[in-house]
mmCIF file of C-alpha atoms in Angstrom:
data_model
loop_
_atom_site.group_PDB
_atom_site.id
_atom_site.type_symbol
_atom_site.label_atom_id
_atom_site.label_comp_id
_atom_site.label_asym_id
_atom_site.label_seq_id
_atom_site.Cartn_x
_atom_site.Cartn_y
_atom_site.Cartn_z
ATOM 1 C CA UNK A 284 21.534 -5.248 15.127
ATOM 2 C CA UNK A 285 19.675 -7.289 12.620
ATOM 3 C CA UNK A 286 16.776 -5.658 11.258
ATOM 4 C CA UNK A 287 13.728 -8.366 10.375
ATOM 5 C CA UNK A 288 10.437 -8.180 9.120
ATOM 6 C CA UNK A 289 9.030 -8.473 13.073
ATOM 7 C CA UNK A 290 11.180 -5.511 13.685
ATOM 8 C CA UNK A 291 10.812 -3.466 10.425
ATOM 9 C CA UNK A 292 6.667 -3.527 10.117
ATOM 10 C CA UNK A 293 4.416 -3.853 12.841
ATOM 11 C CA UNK A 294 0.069 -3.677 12.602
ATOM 12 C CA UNK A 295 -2.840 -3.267 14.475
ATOM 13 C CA UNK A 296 -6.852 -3.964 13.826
ATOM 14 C CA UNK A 297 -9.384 -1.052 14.128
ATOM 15 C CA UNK A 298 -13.228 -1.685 14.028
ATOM 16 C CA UNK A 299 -14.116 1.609 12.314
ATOM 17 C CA UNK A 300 -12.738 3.470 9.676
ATOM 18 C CA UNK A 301 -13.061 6.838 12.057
ATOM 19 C CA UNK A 302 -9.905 5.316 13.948
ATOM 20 C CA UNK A 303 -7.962 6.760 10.489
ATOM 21 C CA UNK A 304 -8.140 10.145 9.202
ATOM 22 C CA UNK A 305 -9.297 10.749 5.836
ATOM 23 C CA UNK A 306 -5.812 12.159 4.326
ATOM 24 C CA UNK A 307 -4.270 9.099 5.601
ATOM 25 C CA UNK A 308 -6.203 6.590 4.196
ATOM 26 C CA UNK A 309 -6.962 8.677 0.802
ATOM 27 C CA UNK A 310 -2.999 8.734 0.453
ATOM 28 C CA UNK A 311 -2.842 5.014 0.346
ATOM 29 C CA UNK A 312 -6.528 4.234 -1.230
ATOM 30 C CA UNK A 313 -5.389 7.099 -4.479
ATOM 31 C CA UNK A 314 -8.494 6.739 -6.920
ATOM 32 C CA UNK A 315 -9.569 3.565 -6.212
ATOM 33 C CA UNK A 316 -13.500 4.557 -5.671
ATOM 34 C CA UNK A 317 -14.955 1.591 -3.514
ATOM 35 C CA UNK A 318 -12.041 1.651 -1.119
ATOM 36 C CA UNK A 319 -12.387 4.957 -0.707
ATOM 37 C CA UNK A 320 -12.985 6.619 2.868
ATOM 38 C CA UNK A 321 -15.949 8.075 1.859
ATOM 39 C CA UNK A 322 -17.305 4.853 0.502
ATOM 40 C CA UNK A 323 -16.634 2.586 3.204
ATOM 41 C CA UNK A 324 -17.076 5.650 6.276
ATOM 42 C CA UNK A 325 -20.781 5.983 4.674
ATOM 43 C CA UNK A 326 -20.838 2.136 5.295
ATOM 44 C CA UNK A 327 -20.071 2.137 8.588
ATOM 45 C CA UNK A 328 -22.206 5.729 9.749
ATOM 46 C CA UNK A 329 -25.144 4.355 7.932
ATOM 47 C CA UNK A 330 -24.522 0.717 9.845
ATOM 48 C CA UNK A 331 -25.356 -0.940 6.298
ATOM 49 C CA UNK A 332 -21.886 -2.827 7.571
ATOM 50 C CA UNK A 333 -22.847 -3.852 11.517
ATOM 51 C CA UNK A 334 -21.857 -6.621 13.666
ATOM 52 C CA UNK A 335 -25.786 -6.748 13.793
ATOM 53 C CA UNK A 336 -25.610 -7.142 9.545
ATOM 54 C CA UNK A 337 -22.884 -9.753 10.174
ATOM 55 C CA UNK A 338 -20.156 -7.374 8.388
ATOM 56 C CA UNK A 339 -18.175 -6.165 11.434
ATOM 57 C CA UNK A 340 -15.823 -3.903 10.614
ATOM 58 C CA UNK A 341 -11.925 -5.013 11.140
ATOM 59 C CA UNK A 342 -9.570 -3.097 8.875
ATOM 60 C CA UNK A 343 -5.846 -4.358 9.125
ATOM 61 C CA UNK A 344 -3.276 -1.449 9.588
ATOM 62 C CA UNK A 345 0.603 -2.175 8.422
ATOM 63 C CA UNK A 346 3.086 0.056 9.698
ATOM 64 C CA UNK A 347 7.185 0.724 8.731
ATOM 65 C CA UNK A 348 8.897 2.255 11.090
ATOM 66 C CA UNK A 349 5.989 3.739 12.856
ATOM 67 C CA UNK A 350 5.031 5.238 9.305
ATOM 68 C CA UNK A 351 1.563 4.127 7.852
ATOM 69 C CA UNK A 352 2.426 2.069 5.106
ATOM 70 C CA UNK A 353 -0.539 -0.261 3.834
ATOM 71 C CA UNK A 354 -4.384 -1.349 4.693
ATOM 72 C CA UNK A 355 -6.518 -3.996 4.097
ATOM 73 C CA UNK A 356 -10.269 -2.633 4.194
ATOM 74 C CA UNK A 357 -11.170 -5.798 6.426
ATOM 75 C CA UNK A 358 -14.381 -7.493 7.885
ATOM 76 C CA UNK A 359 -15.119 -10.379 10.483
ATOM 77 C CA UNK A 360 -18.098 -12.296 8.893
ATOM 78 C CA UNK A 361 -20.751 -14.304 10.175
ATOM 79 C CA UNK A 362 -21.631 -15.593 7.400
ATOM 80 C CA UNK A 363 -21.338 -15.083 3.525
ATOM 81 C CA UNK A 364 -23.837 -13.011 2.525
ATOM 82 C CA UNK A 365 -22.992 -9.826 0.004
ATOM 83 C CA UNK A 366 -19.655 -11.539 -0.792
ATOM 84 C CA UNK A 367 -20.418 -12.519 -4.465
ATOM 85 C CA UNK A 368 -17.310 -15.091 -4.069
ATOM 86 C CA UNK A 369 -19.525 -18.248 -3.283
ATOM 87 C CA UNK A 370 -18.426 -20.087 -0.357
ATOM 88 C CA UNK A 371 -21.035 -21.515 1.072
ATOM 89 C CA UNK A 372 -19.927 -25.155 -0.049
ATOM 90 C CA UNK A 373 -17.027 -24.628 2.290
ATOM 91 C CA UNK A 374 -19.480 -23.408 5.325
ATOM 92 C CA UNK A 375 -21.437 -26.868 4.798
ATOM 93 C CA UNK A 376 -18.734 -28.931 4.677
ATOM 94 C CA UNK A 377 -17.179 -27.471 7.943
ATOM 95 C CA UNK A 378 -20.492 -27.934 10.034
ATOM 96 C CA UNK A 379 -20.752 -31.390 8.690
ATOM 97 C CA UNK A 380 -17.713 -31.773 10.186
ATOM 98 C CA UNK A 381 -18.527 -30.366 13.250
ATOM 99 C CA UNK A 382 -15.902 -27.369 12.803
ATOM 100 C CA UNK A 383 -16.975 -23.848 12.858
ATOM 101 C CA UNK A 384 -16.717 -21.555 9.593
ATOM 102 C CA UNK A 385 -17.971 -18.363 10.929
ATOM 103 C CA UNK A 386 -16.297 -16.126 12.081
ATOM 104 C CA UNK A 387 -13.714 -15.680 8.817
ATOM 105 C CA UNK A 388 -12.013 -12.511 8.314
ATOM 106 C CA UNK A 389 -12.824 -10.643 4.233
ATOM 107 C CA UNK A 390 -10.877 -8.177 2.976
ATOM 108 C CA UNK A 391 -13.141 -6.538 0.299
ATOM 109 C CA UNK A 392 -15.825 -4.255 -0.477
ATOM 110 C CA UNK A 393 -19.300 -4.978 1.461
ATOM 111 C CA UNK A 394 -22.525 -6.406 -1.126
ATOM 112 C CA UNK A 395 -19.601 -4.855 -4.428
ATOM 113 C CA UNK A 396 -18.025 -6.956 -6.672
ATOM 114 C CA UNK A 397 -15.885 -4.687 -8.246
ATOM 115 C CA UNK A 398 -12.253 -5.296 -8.602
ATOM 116 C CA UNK A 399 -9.723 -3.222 -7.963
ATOM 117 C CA UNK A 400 -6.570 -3.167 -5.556
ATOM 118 C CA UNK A 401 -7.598 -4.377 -2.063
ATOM 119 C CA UNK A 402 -3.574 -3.581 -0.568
ATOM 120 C CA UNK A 403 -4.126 -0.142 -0.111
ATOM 121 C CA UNK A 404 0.055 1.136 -0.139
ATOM 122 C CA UNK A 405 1.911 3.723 -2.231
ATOM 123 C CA UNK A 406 4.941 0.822 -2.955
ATOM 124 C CA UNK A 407 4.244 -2.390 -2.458
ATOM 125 C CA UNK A 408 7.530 -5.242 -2.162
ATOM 126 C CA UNK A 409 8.207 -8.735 -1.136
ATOM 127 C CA UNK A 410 8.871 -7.591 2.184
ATOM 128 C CA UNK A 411 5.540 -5.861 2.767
ATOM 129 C CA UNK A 412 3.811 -8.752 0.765
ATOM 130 C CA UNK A 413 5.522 -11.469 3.313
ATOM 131 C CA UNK A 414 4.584 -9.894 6.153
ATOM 132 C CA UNK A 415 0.581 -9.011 5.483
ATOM 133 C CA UNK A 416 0.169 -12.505 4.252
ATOM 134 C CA UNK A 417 1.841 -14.167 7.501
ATOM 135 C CA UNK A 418 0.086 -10.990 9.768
ATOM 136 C CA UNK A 419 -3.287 -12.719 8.166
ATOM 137 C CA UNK A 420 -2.214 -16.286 9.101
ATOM 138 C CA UNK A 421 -1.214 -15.637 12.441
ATOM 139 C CA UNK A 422 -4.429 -13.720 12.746
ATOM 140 C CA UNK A 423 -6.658 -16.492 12.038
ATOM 141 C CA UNK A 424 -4.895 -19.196 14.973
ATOM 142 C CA UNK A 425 -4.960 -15.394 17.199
ATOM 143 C CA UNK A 426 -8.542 -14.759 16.844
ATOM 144 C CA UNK A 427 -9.830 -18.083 16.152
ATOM 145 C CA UNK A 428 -10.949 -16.962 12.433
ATOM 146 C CA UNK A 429 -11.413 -20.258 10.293
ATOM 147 C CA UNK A 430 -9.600 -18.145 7.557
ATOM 148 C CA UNK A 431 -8.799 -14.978 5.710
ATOM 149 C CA UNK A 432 -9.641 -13.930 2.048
ATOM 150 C CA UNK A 433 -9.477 -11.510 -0.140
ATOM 151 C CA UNK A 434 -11.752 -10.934 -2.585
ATOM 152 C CA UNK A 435 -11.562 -8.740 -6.029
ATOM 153 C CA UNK A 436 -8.219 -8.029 -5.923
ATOM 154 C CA UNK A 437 -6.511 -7.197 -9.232
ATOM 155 C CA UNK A 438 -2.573 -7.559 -7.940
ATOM 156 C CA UNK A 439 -3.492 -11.166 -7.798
ATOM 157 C CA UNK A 440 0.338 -12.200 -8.171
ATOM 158 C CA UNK A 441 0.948 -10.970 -4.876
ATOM 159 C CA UNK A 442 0.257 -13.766 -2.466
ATOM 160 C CA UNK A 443 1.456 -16.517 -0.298
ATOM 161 C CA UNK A 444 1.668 -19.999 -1.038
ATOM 162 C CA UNK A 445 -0.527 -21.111 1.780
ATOM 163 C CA UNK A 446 -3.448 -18.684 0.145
ATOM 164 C CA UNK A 447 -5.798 -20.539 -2.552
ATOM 165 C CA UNK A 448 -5.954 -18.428 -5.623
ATOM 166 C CA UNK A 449 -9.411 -18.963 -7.391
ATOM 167 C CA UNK A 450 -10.752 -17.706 -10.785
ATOM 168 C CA UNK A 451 -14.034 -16.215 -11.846
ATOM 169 C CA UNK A 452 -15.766 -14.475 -14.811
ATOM 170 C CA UNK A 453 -17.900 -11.251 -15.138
ATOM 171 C CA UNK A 454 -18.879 -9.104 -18.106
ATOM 172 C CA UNK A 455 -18.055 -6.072 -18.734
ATOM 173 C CA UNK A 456 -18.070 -4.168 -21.646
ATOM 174 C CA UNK A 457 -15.168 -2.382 -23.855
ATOM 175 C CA UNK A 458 -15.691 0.962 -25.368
ATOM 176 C CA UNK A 459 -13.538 0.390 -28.723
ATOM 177 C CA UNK A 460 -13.423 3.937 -29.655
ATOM 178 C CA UNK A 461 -17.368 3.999 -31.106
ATOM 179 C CA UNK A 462 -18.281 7.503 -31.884
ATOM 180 C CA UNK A 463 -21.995 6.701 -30.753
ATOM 181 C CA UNK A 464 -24.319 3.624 -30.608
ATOM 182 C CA UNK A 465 -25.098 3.307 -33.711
ATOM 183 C CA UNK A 466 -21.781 2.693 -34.503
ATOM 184 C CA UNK A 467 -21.296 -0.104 -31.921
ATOM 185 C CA UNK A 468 -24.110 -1.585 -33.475
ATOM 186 C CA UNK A 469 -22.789 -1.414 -36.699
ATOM 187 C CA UNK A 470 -19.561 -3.630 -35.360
ATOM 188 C CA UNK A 471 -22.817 -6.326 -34.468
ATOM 189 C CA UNK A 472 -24.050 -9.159 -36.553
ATOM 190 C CA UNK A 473 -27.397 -8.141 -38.474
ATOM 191 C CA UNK A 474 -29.392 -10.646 -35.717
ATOM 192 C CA UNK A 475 -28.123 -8.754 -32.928
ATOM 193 C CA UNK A 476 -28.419 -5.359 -33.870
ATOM 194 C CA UNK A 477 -32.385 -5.927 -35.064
ATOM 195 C CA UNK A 478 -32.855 -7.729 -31.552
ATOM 196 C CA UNK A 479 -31.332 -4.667 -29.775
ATOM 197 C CA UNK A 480 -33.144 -2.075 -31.458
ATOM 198 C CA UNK A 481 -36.169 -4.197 -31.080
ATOM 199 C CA UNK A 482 -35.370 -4.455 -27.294
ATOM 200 C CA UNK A 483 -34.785 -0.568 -27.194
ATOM 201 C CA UNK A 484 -37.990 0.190 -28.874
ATOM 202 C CA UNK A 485 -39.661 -1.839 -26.718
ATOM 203 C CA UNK A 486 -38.656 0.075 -23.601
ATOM 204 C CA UNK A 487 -39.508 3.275 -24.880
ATOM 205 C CA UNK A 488 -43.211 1.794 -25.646
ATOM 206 C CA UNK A 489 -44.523 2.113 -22.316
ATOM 207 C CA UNK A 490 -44.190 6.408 -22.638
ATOM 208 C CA UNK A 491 -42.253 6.569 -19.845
ATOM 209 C CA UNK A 492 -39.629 9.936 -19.730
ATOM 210 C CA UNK A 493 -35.755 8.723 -19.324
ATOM 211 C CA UNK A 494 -33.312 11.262 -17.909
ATOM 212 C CA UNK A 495 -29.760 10.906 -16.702
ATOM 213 C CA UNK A 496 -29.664 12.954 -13.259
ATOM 214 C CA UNK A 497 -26.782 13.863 -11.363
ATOM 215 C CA UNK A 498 -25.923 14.117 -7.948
ATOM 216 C CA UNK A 499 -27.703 17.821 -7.512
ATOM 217 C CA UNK A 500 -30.552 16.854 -9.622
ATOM 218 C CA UNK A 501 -31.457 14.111 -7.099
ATOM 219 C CA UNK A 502 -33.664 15.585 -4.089
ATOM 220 C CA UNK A 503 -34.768 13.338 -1.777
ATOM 221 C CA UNK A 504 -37.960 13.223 -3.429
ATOM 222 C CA UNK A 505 -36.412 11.417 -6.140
ATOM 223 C CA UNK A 506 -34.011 9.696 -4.169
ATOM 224 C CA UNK A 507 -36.376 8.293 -2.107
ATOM 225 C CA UNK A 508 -38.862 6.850 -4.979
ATOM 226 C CA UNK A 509 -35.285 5.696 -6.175
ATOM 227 C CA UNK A 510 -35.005 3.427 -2.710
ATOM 228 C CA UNK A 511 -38.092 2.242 -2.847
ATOM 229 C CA UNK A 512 -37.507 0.885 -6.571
ATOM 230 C CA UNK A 513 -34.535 -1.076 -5.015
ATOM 231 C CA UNK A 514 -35.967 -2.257 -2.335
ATOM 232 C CA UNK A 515 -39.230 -3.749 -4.306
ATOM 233 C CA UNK A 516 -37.202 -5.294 -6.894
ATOM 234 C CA UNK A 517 -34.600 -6.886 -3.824
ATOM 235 C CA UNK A 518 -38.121 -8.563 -2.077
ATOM 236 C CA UNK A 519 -39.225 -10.007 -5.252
ATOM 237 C CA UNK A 520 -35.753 -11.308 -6.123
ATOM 238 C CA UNK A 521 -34.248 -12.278 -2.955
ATOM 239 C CA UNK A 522 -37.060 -11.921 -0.074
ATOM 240 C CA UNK A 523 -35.403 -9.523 1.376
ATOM 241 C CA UNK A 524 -35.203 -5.267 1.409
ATOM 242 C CA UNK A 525 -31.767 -5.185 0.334
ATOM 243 C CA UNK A 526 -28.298 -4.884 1.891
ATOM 244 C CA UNK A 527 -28.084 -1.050 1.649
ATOM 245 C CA UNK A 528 -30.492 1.607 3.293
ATOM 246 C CA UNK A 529 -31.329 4.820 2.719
ATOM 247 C CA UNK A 530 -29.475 6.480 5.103
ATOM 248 C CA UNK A 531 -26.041 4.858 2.890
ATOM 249 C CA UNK A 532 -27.497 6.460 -0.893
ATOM 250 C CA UNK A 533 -27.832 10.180 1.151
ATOM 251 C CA UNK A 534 -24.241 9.878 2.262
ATOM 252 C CA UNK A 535 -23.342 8.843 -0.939
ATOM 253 C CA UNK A 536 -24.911 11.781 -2.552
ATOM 254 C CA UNK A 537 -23.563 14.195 0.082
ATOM 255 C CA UNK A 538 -19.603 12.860 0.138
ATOM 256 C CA UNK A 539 -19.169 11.321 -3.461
ATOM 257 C CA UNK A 540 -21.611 13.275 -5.463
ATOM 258 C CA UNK A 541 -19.440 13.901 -8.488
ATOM 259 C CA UNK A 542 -19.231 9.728 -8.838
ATOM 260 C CA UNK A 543 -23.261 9.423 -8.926
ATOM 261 C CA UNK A 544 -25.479 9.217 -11.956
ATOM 262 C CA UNK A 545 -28.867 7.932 -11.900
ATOM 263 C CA UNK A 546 -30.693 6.929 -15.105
ATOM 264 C CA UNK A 547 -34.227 7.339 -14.195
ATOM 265 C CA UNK A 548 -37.738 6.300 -15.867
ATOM 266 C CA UNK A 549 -40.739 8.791 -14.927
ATOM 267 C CA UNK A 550 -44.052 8.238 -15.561
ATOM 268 C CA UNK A 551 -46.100 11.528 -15.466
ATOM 269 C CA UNK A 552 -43.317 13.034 -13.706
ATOM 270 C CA UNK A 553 -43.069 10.277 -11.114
ATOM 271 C CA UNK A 554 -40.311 7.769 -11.001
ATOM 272 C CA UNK A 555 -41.018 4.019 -11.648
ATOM 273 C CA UNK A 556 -37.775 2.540 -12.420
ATOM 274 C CA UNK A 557 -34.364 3.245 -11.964
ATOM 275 C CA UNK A 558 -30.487 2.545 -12.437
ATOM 276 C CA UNK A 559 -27.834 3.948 -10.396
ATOM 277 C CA UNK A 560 -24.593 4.734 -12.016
ATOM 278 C CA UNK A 561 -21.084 5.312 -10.268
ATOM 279 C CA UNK A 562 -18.636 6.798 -12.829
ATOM 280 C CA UNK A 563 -14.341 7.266 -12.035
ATOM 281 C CA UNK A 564 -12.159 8.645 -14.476
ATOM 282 C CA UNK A 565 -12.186 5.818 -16.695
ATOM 283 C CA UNK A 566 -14.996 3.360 -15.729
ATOM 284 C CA UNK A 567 -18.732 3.079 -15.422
ATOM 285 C CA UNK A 568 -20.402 0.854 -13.275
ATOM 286 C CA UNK A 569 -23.434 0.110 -12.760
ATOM 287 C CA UNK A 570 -24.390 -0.700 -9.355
ATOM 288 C CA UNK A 571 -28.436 -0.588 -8.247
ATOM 289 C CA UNK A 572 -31.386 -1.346 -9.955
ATOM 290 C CA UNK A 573 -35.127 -1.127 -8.791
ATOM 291 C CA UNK A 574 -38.654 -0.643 -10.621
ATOM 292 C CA UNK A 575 -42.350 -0.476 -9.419
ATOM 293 C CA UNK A 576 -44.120 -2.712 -11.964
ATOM 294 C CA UNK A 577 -42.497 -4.579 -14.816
ATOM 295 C CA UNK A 578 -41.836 -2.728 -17.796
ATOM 296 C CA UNK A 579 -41.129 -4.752 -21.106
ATOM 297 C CA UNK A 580 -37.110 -4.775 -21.468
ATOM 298 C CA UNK A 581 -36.588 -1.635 -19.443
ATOM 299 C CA UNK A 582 -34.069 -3.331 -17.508
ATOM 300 C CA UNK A 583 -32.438 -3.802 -20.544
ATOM 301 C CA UNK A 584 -32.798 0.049 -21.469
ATOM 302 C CA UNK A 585 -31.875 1.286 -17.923
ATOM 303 C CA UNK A 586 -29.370 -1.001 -17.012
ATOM 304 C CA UNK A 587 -27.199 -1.786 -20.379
ATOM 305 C CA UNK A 588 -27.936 0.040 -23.364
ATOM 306 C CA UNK A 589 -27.952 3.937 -21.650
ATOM 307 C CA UNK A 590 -25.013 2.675 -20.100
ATOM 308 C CA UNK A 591 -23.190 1.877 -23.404
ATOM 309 C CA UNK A 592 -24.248 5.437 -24.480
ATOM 310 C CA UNK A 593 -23.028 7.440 -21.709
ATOM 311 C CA UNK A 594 -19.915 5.438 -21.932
ATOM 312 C CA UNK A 595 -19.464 6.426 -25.426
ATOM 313 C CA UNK A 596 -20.480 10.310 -25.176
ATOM 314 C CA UNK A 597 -18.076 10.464 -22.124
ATOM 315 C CA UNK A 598 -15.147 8.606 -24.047
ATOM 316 C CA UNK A 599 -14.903 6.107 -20.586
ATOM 317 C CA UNK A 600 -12.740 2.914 -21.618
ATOM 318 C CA UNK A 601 -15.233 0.067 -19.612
ATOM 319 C CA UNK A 602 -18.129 -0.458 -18.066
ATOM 320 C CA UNK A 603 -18.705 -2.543 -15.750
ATOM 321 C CA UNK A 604 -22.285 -3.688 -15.119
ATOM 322 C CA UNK A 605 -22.116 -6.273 -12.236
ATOM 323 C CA UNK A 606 -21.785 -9.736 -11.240
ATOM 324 C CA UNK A 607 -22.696 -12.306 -12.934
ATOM 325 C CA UNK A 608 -25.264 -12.235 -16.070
ATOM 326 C CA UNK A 609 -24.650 -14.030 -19.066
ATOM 327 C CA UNK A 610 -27.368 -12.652 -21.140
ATOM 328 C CA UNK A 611 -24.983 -9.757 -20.914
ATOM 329 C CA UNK A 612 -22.837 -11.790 -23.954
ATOM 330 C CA UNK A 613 -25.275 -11.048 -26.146
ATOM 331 C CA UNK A 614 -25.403 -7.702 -25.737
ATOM 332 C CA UNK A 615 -21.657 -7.088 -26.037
ATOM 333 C CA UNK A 616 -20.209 -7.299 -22.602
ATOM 334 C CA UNK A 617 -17.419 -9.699 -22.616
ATOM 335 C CA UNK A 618 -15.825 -12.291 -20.081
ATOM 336 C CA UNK A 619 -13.394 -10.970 -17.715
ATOM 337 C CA UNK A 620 -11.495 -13.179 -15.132
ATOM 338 C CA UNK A 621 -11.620 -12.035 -11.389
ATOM 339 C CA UNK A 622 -9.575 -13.152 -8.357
ATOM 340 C CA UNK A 623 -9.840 -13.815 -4.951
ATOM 341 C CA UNK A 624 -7.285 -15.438 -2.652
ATOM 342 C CA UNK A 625 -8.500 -17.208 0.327
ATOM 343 C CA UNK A 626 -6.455 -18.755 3.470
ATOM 344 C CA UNK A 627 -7.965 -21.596 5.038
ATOM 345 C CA UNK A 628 -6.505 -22.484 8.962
ATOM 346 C CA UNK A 629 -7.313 -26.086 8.769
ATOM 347 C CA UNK A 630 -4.893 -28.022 6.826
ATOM 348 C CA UNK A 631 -7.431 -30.528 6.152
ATOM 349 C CA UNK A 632 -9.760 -28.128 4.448
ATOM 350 C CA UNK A 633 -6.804 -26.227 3.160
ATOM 351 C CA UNK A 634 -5.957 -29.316 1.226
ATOM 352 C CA UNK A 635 -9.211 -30.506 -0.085
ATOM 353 C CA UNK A 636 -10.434 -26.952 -0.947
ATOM 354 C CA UNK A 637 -7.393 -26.429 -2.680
ATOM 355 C CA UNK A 638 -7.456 -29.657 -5.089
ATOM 356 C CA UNK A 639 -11.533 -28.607 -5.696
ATOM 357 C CA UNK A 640 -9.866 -24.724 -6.405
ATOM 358 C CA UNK A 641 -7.091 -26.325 -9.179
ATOM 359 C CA UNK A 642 -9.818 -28.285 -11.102
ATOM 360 C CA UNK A 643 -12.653 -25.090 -10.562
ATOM 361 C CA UNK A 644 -9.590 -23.093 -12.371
ATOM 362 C CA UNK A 645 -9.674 -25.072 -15.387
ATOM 363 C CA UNK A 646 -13.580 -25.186 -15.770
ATOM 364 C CA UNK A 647 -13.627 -21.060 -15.409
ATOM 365 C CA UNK A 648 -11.356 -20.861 -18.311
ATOM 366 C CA UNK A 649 -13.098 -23.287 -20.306
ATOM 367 C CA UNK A 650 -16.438 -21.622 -19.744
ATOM 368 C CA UNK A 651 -14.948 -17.908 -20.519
ATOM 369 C CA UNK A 652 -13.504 -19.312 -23.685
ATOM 370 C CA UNK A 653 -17.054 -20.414 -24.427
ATOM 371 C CA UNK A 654 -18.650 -17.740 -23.778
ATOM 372 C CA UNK A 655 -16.080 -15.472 -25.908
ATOM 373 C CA UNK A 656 -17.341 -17.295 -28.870
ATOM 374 C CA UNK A 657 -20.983 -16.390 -28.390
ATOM 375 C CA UNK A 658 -20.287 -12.454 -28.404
ATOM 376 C CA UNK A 659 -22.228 -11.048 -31.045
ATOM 377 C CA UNK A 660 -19.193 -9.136 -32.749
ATOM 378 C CA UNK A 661 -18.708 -9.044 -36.861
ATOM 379 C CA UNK A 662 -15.994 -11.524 -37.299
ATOM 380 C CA UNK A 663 -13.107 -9.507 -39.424
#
C-alpha cells in the first residue's frame, strides 16, 4: 500500500470552537494567549465574532491518522473589517471587475493584531505544511471563497508558493534590562527625555488618581465605566461603538483573569480614562483604550509610559502596544516586521496582487529602516 498525504491527514471545518474540547485545543494552542480557547470561546459566546458581525466562525481541523494534529483558528469574512492587514484595494479592484471578494476565508485573531503562531500543532513538517496549504486551496474552488489568508503569523517560512507573503511594520518596545524608568530615560537623548517628562507631568496635572487593577480588583462597577470609556473614544474615532461588547471583557475577566491588567485614571473616585493591559509570561500588550473627556497627554501616560514601567518592575522582555502608530518612535518603541500570507483563487488577481506585494516588500523595508533612524536612543 502506498501511504500519501490524502491518505495520511484528513480535515474537517467546525463553526464554533465548542465543537473542540478545551484540553484538545490547549494541547496544540500551548501559551500562545490570543489563540487560546478561552480567548476565542469568549468570542464566539459573547457573538463579538457572528455571521451577523461578518466574522463567522470556520476553524480548520487537520487530522493524522485519526489523531488531532493541527488547527487553524479560521473565519469566513464578509468583508475586512478588524483585520488590520489592509485589503480593501483588492475588494475594489474585484467589484470593478465584476468578481466577488467576499466571502474570503482569515485565519487570525478577530479586531488583534498580535503575532504569534496561527498553525496551532505540537510538530509541524513539510508534510503537514503541504497538505494545510493545498486543504486551503482546494477550499477556496470548494466553497467558492475568493481566497485564504493568514494573518500575524510568526512561522512565516512555512508556506506555499501559490500564497503571497507580504511585509508590515509595528512598534513595539524592548525592555533592555533597565532597572526602572529613569534609567531608560537615561539611555534617551537630552530632547527626548525633557519632552517625556514634560509629557508625564502633564498627565498627572489634571489630579486625576492612576492605579494598576487586576482582574479581582475590577467589579463591574469599574468594568463597566471601563466599557463605556472604549466605546466613547471608538464613536469619536471611528463612528462606531466598537468591535467588542461587554458581555466579551466579563468573560475575559472570568476565564483569563490572571492575563488582565487595567491601568485606570479616577477622578474623585470615578473612572474617566482607561487602558487595558493583557500580560503572558514574557510580553505586555496593550490592547483597549477609552476616556470620557480629553485629558492633556493621558493617552500618552495610560497607554505608553505606565506600560514601560510595569514592563520594567515585572522584568517582561517586550511590549507590545498595537498597530500602527508612529509617534510611538519617539517614545522608544521600535519597528518590527509582521507577516501575513494570503492565497488568491483567481490567477489573474493572483498575479497582479503579487507583482504590487514584491514592490510593497521593498517600500516596508525602506520605511522601517527610516524609521529606525529616528528612535530617540544615545548613539554609543
Amino acid at each position: 500500500m502506498i501511504i500519501t498525504l490524502a491518505t495520511m491527514y484528513s480535515h474537517k471545518f467546525i463553526d464554533a470552537i465548542a465543537h473542540v474540547s478545551e484540553q484538545q485545543w490547549q494541547l496544540l494552542a500551548g501559551t500562545n494567549l490570543f489563540c487560546s480557547y478561552a480567548w476565542l470561546h469568549a468570542l464566539e459566546q459573547s457573538q463579538c465574532v457572528h455571521t451577523s458581525t461578518g466574522w463567522q466562525p470556520q476553524h480548520l481541523l487537520i487530522y493524522k491518522n485519526e489523531e488531532l494534529v493541527a488547527i487553524l483558528p479560521g473565519y469566513i469574512k464578509s468583508h475586512s473589517y478588524g483585520e488590520y492587514v489592509f485589503d480593501w484595494s483588492w475588494a475594489d479592484a474585484y467589484q470593478r471587475y465584476g468578481l466577488n471578494y467576499y466571502p474570503k476565508w482569515l485565519c487570525g485573531v478577530p479586531f488583534t493584531p498580535v503575532a504569534g503562531k496561527r498553525i496551532l500543532c505540537r510538530s509541524f513538517d513539510a508534510d503537514l505544511n503541504q497538505y494545510i496549504y493545498q486543504t486551503l486551496i482546494d477550499s477556496c474552488r470548494v466553497y467558492g471563497w475568493s481566497g485564504a489568508h493568514i494573518n500575524f503569523l510568526t512561522e512565516q517560512s512555512a508556506s506555499h508558493k501559490l500564497f503571497l507573503h507580504r511585509l508590515d511594520v509595528q512598534f513595539h518596545w524592548i525592555n533592555n534590562e533597565y532597572k526602572d524608568f529613569s534609567h531608560y530615560l537615561s539611555c534617551l537623548t537630552s530632547r527626548r527625555r525633557k519632552s517625556i517628562r514634560k509629557e508625564r507631568q502633564q498627565a498627572h496635572n489634571h489630579g486625576l488618581s492612576i492605579q494598576w487593577l487586576s482582574a479581582a480588583q475590577i467589579d463591574d462597577e469599574i468594568l463597566t465605566d471601563f466599557y463605556h470609556c472604549y466605546q466613547a473614544t471608538y464613536i469619536k474615532r471611528s463612528g462606531h461603538q466598537g468591535y467588542l461588547n461587554l458581555a466579551f471583557f466579563k468573560l475575559l475577566l472570568e476565564h483569563l483573569p490572571h492575563t488582565v491588567r487595567l491601568c485606570a485614571a479616577f477622578k474623585r473616585h470615578k473612572l474617566v480614562a482607561a487602558s487595558l493591559y493583557l500580560v503572558d509570561e514574557n510580553t505586555l500588550y496593550g490592547r483597549y483604550w477609552g476616556a470620557l473627556s480629553e485629558f492633556q497627554t493621558l493617552h500618552f501616560e495610560l497607554c505608553y509610559y505606565q506600560g514601560i514601567e510595569f514592563a520594567i518592575s515585572h522584568s517582561l522582555l517586550r511590549f507590545d502596544a498595537g498597530a500602527q502608530g508612529e509617534h510611538k518612535l519617539i517614545r522608544g518603541f521600535a519597528p518590527f516586521h509582521t507577516h501575513s500570507l494570503h492565497y488568491l483563487a483567481s490567477p489573474i488577481f493572483r498575479d497582479a496582487v503579487g507583482d504590487f506585494v514584491q514592490r510593497e516588500i521593498l517600500h516596508v523595508q525602506e520605511y522601517a529602516q527610516r524609521c529606525t533612524a529616528l528612535l530617540p536612543f544615545k548613539q554609543e
